[in-house]
Amino acid sequence: MATRKNALIAAALAAPLAMGATTASAVLVTEWEYNVDSGFADWNPVGGGESNAVTPSGNNAQLGLPTTLSWGDPSNPQNEQSSISITSDVDAPPADNLVTNVNSVPGATFTHNNFTITDPGDLSLTDFVIANRVELFPAAPPEVDGDPSEVLDPNPILLPSLFWETLNAGDCVIGDQPCGDIFVLQSPEALSTNFTRDGFLYTVNLEIDGLQEFDDDVCNASQLGAGPGCVGLFTEEGQVNTFGTTFSITAVEVPEPGVLGLLGLGLFGIGAASRGRFARK
């Protein structure tokens, strides 16, 4: 009987271990080629004003979205409207692949041409949504390279944002005169997205240069109404303000449901063997 009980225990342990060996064969993608597409998915003028108060232009062919939004009557030496723009398409340089759990690589660039305009309270932008899609192409190790049809396309990162076109004169809530403009990111948690591949959970993290946490008097301003602890960007008046982005990817191995199930069966088998031993005493 002792031999039979030992056999039960051995079998119970062997099943999850065998499955564990299968899971261990999962291959971590260590390097990626990539492509980044960006555009503006939505926008609104101040107070729901004239539909043509904000003019879209440019085009990201992959997303079918504009890459520039312009507004306002120019009142500046450049004779240009204020505008925001984002680079449409970014590809991985040949020698600059994205390495899992190691480096960050350049993404899209966000630019605010903060030029003086007349009547900013009437003809201005009030909010917008950036769509940022990162396509990933497994490049290393050799086991994952060589299939050009495999493209891992995480869900597009959608970044809803508020914008305050401040008056240049008067008291500035941040900085000195002429008062700069303020962007607030409404969902900073959206800067990450994830997907699974072959037993690993990959997380893509987007970082924006210059992103800062504002004081509550900025966040609570009626023109924003963002609430305390808001984060965003500050741009200087009369300047071309450029903010780069970078992104990285991290990975952790995740147990397959089958492994957990077999482990449970294994433990059940051990328990059954033990109960049998005590019952026969």
Coordinates of C-alpha atoms in Angstrom, one line a residue:
M1 CA 0.0 0.0 0.0
A2 CA 2.9 2.4 0.8
T3 CA 4.1 1.9 -2.8
R4 CA 0.7 2.8 -4.2
K5 CA 0.4 5.9 -2.0
N6 CA 3.8 7.1 -3.0
A7 CA 2.8 6.6 -6.7
L8 CA -0.2 8.8 -6.2
I9 CA 1.8 11.5 -4.6
A10 CA 4.4 11.3 -7.4
A11 CA 1.7 11.5 -10.1
A12 CA 0.1 14.4 -8.4
L13 CA 3.3 16.3 -8.3
A14 CA 4.3 15.3 -11.8
A15 CA 1.3 16.8 -13.6
P16 CA 1.9 20.4 -12.7
L17 CA 5.6 20.0 -13.1
A18 CA 5.1 18.7 -16.6
M19 CA 2.9 21.6 -17.5
G20 CA 5.4 23.9 -15.8
A21 CA 8.0 22.6 -18.3
T22 CA 5.7 23.6 -21.1
T23 CA 5.2 27.1 -19.7
A24 CA 8.9 27.5 -19.3
S25 CA 9.3 27.1 -23.0
A26 CA 7.5 30.4 -23.6
V27 CA 9.8 32.9 -25.3
L28 CA 10.3 36.4 -24.0
V29 CA 10.6 39.0 -26.8
T30 CA 13.7 40.9 -25.9
E31 CA 13.8 43.4 -28.8
W32 CA 11.2 45.1 -30.9
E33 CA 11.0 47.2 -34.0
Y34 CA 8.2 49.7 -33.8
N35 CA 6.0 52.3 -35.4
V36 CA 4.1 55.2 -33.7
D37 CA 1.1 56.9 -35.2
S38 CA -0.6 59.9 -33.7
G39 CA -3.4 62.3 -34.4
F40 CA -6.2 64.3 -32.8
A41 CA -9.3 62.1 -32.3
D42 CA -11.6 64.9 -31.0
W43 CA -11.6 68.6 -30.0
N44 CA -13.9 71.4 -29.0
P45 CA -13.9 75.2 -29.1
V46 CA -14.4 77.3 -26.0
G47 CA -18.0 77.2 -24.7
G48 CA -19.1 75.1 -27.7
G49 CA -18.6 78.1 -29.9
E50 CA -18.4 78.4 -33.6
S51 CA -17.7 75.0 -35.2
N52 CA -15.0 76.6 -37.4
A53 CA -13.2 78.2 -34.4
V54 CA -10.7 75.4 -34.4
T55 CA -9.4 74.3 -37.7
P56 CA -7.9 70.8 -38.2
S57 CA -5.2 70.1 -40.8
G58 CA -2.5 67.6 -41.6
N59 CA -3.3 63.9 -41.7
N60 CA -2.1 60.6 -40.3
A61 CA -2.9 58.2 -43.0
Q62 CA -3.0 55.1 -40.7
L63 CA -5.4 56.6 -38.2
G64 CA -7.2 58.9 -40.6
L65 CA -6.9 61.8 -38.1
P66 CA -5.6 65.4 -38.3
T67 CA -2.2 66.2 -36.8
T68 CA -2.7 69.9 -36.3
L69 CA -5.4 72.1 -34.7
S70 CA -5.3 75.9 -35.2
W71 CA -7.4 78.7 -33.7
G72 CA -7.7 82.4 -33.1
D73 CA -7.2 85.7 -35.0
P74 CA -3.4 86.4 -35.1
S75 CA -2.1 89.4 -33.2
N76 CA 1.6 88.7 -33.3
P77 CA 4.7 89.5 -35.5
Q78 CA 4.5 86.0 -37.1
N79 CA 0.9 86.7 -38.1
E80 CA 0.1 83.1 -37.3
Q81 CA -2.7 81.4 -35.4
S82 CA -2.1 79.5 -32.2
S83 CA -1.9 75.8 -32.8
I84 CA -1.0 72.4 -31.4
S85 CA 0.5 69.7 -33.5
I86 CA 1.8 66.2 -33.1
T87 CA 4.2 64.3 -35.3
S88 CA 2.3 61.9 -37.5
D89 CA 4.5 58.8 -38.0
V90 CA 7.6 57.7 -36.1
D91 CA 9.6 54.5 -37.1
A92 CA 12.4 52.8 -35.2
P93 CA 15.8 53.7 -36.5
P94 CA 17.8 50.6 -37.7
A95 CA 20.1 50.7 -34.7
D96 CA 17.6 51.8 -32.0
N97 CA 15.3 48.9 -31.3
L98 CA 13.1 48.9 -28.2
V99 CA 14.6 46.5 -25.6
T100 CA 12.3 44.8 -23.1
N101 CA 12.9 45.9 -19.5
V102 CA 15.9 48.0 -20.5
N103 CA 15.5 51.2 -22.6
S104 CA 13.2 54.0 -23.7
V105 CA 12.9 55.1 -27.3
P106 CA 11.6 58.3 -28.9
G107 CA 8.0 58.6 -29.7
A108 CA 5.8 61.4 -31.1
T109 CA 6.6 65.1 -30.5
F110 CA 3.9 67.5 -29.3
T111 CA 4.2 71.2 -30.2
H112 CA 2.3 74.2 -29.1
N113 CA 2.8 77.4 -31.1
N114 CA 1.7 79.8 -28.3
F115 CA 1.2 82.9 -30.4
T116 CA -0.8 85.9 -29.2
I117 CA -4.4 86.0 -30.6
T118 CA -7.3 88.4 -30.1
D119 CA -10.4 87.4 -28.1
P120 CA -9.0 84.1 -26.8
G121 CA -12.1 83.7 -24.7
D122 CA -14.3 83.4 -27.7
L123 CA -12.2 81.8 -30.5
S124 CA -10.0 79.2 -28.8
L125 CA -9.6 75.6 -28.1
T126 CA -10.9 74.2 -24.8
D127 CA -10.3 70.4 -24.9
F128 CA -9.0 67.7 -27.2
V129 CA -8.1 64.0 -27.4
I130 CA -4.8 62.7 -28.7
A131 CA -4.7 59.2 -30.1
N132 CA -1.3 57.5 -29.9
R133 CA -0.9 54.0 -31.4
V134 CA 2.3 51.9 -30.9
E135 CA 2.8 49.0 -33.3
L136 CA 5.4 46.5 -32.2
F137 CA 7.2 44.0 -34.4
P138 CA 9.1 41.2 -32.5
A139 CA 12.8 41.3 -33.6
A140 CA 14.8 39.2 -31.1
P141 CA 15.6 36.5 -30.0
P142 CA 15.8 34.5 -33.3
E143 CA 12.9 32.3 -32.2
V144 CA 10.5 35.3 -32.5
D145 CA 12.1 37.0 -35.5
G146 CA 11.3 36.4 -39.1
D147 CA 7.5 36.5 -39.3
P148 CA 6.8 39.9 -41.0
S149 CA 3.0 39.3 -40.6
E150 CA 3.2 39.3 -36.8
V151 CA 2.4 42.8 -35.5
L152 CA 1.4 43.4 -31.9
D153 CA -0.9 46.4 -31.8
P154 CA -1.7 47.4 -28.3
N155 CA -4.9 49.4 -27.9
P156 CA -4.4 53.0 -28.9
I157 CA -3.5 55.3 -26.0
L158 CA -6.2 58.0 -25.8
L159 CA -5.2 61.1 -23.9
P160 CA -8.1 63.5 -23.2
S161 CA -6.8 66.9 -22.3
L162 CA -8.0 70.3 -21.2
F163 CA -6.6 73.5 -22.5
W164 CA -6.6 77.0 -21.0
E165 CA -5.8 79.9 -23.4
T166 CA -4.9 82.4 -20.7
L167 CA -5.1 86.2 -20.9
N168 CA -1.5 87.5 -21.3
A169 CA -2.0 90.4 -18.9
G170 CA -3.1 90.4 -15.2
D171 CA -2.3 88.0 -12.5
C172 CA -0.8 84.7 -13.8
V173 CA -1.7 81.5 -11.9
I174 CA 1.7 80.2 -12.9
G175 CA 4.8 81.9 -14.2
D176 CA 5.3 85.6 -15.0
Q177 CA 3.7 87.9 -17.6
P178 CA 2.9 87.5 -20.3
C179 CA 1.0 84.6 -18.8
G180 CA 1.6 81.2 -20.4
D181 CA -1.0 78.7 -21.4
I182 CA -1.9 75.5 -19.6
F183 CA -2.7 71.9 -20.7
V184 CA -4.1 69.4 -18.2
L185 CA -4.1 65.6 -18.8
Q186 CA -7.4 64.3 -17.7
S187 CA -6.5 60.6 -17.5
P188 CA -2.8 60.2 -16.7
E189 CA -3.4 56.5 -16.0
A190 CA -4.0 56.1 -19.8
L191 CA -0.2 56.6 -20.4
S192 CA 0.1 52.8 -20.1
T193 CA -1.4 49.9 -22.0
N194 CA -0.7 46.2 -22.1
F195 CA -1.1 43.0 -24.0
T196 CA -0.2 39.3 -23.6
R197 CA 2.0 37.1 -25.9
D198 CA 3.1 33.6 -25.3
G199 CA 2.9 33.5 -21.5
F200 CA 4.1 37.1 -20.9
L201 CA 2.3 40.2 -20.0
Y202 CA 3.9 43.3 -21.7
T203 CA 3.2 46.8 -20.6
V204 CA 3.9 49.8 -22.8
N205 CA 4.6 53.0 -20.8
L206 CA 4.5 56.5 -22.4
E207 CA 6.3 59.4 -20.9
I208 CA 6.0 63.1 -21.8
D209 CA 8.8 65.5 -21.3
G210 CA 7.8 68.5 -19.2
L211 CA 4.8 66.8 -17.6
Q212 CA 4.3 68.3 -14.1
E213 CA 1.9 68.3 -11.2
F214 CA 0.3 71.7 -10.8
D215 CA -0.6 73.5 -7.6
D216 CA -4.3 73.3 -6.7
D217 CA -5.0 76.9 -7.5
V218 CA -4.1 76.0 -11.1
C219 CA -6.1 72.8 -11.1
N220 CA -9.2 74.4 -9.5
A221 CA -9.3 77.4 -11.8
S222 CA -12.8 77.7 -13.3
Q223 CA -11.3 77.7 -16.8
L224 CA -10.1 74.2 -16.2
G225 CA -12.1 72.6 -13.3
A226 CA -9.6 69.7 -13.2
G227 CA -9.6 69.2 -9.5
P228 CA -6.6 69.0 -7.1
G229 CA -3.5 67.1 -8.0
C230 CA -3.8 67.6 -11.8
V231 CA -0.9 67.1 -14.1
G232 CA -0.1 68.7 -17.4
L233 CA 2.1 71.1 -19.4
F234 CA 2.9 74.8 -19.2
T235 CA 3.8 76.7 -22.3
E236 CA 5.4 80.1 -22.6
E237 CA 3.7 82.9 -24.5
G238 CA 5.1 83.9 -27.8
Q239 CA 7.1 80.8 -28.1
V240 CA 7.2 77.5 -30.0
N241 CA 6.9 75.0 -27.1
T242 CA 8.0 71.5 -28.0
F243 CA 7.6 68.4 -25.8
G244 CA 9.1 65.0 -26.8
T245 CA 7.7 61.7 -25.7
T246 CA 9.4 58.4 -25.1
F247 CA 8.1 54.9 -24.4
S248 CA 9.4 51.7 -22.9
I249 CA 8.1 48.2 -22.5
T250 CA 8.3 45.9 -19.5
A251 CA 7.4 42.2 -19.3
V252 CA 6.5 39.7 -16.6
E253 CA 5.7 36.0 -17.0
V254 CA 2.1 35.1 -16.2
P255 CA 1.0 31.5 -15.2
E256 CA -1.4 29.9 -17.6
P257 CA -4.8 28.9 -16.2
G258 CA -4.0 25.3 -17.0
V259 CA -1.0 25.4 -14.7
L260 CA -3.0 26.6 -11.8
G261 CA -5.7 24.0 -12.5
L262 CA -3.2 21.1 -12.6
L263 CA -1.5 22.4 -9.5
G264 CA -4.9 22.3 -7.8
L265 CA -5.5 18.7 -9.1
G266 CA -2.0 17.8 -7.8
L267 CA -2.7 19.1 -4.4
F268 CA -6.1 17.3 -4.4
G269 CA -4.2 14.1 -5.3
I270 CA -1.8 14.6 -2.4
G271 CA -4.7 15.2 -0.1
A272 CA -6.5 12.1 -1.3
A273 CA -3.5 10.0 -0.7
S274 CA -3.1 11.3 2.8
R275 CA -6.8 10.8 3.6
G276 CA -6.5 7.2 2.4
R277 CA -3.5 6.7 4.7
F278 CA -5.3 8.0 7.8
A279 CA -8.5 6.1 7.0
R280 CA -6.7 2.8 6.9
K281 CA -5.0 3.3 10.3

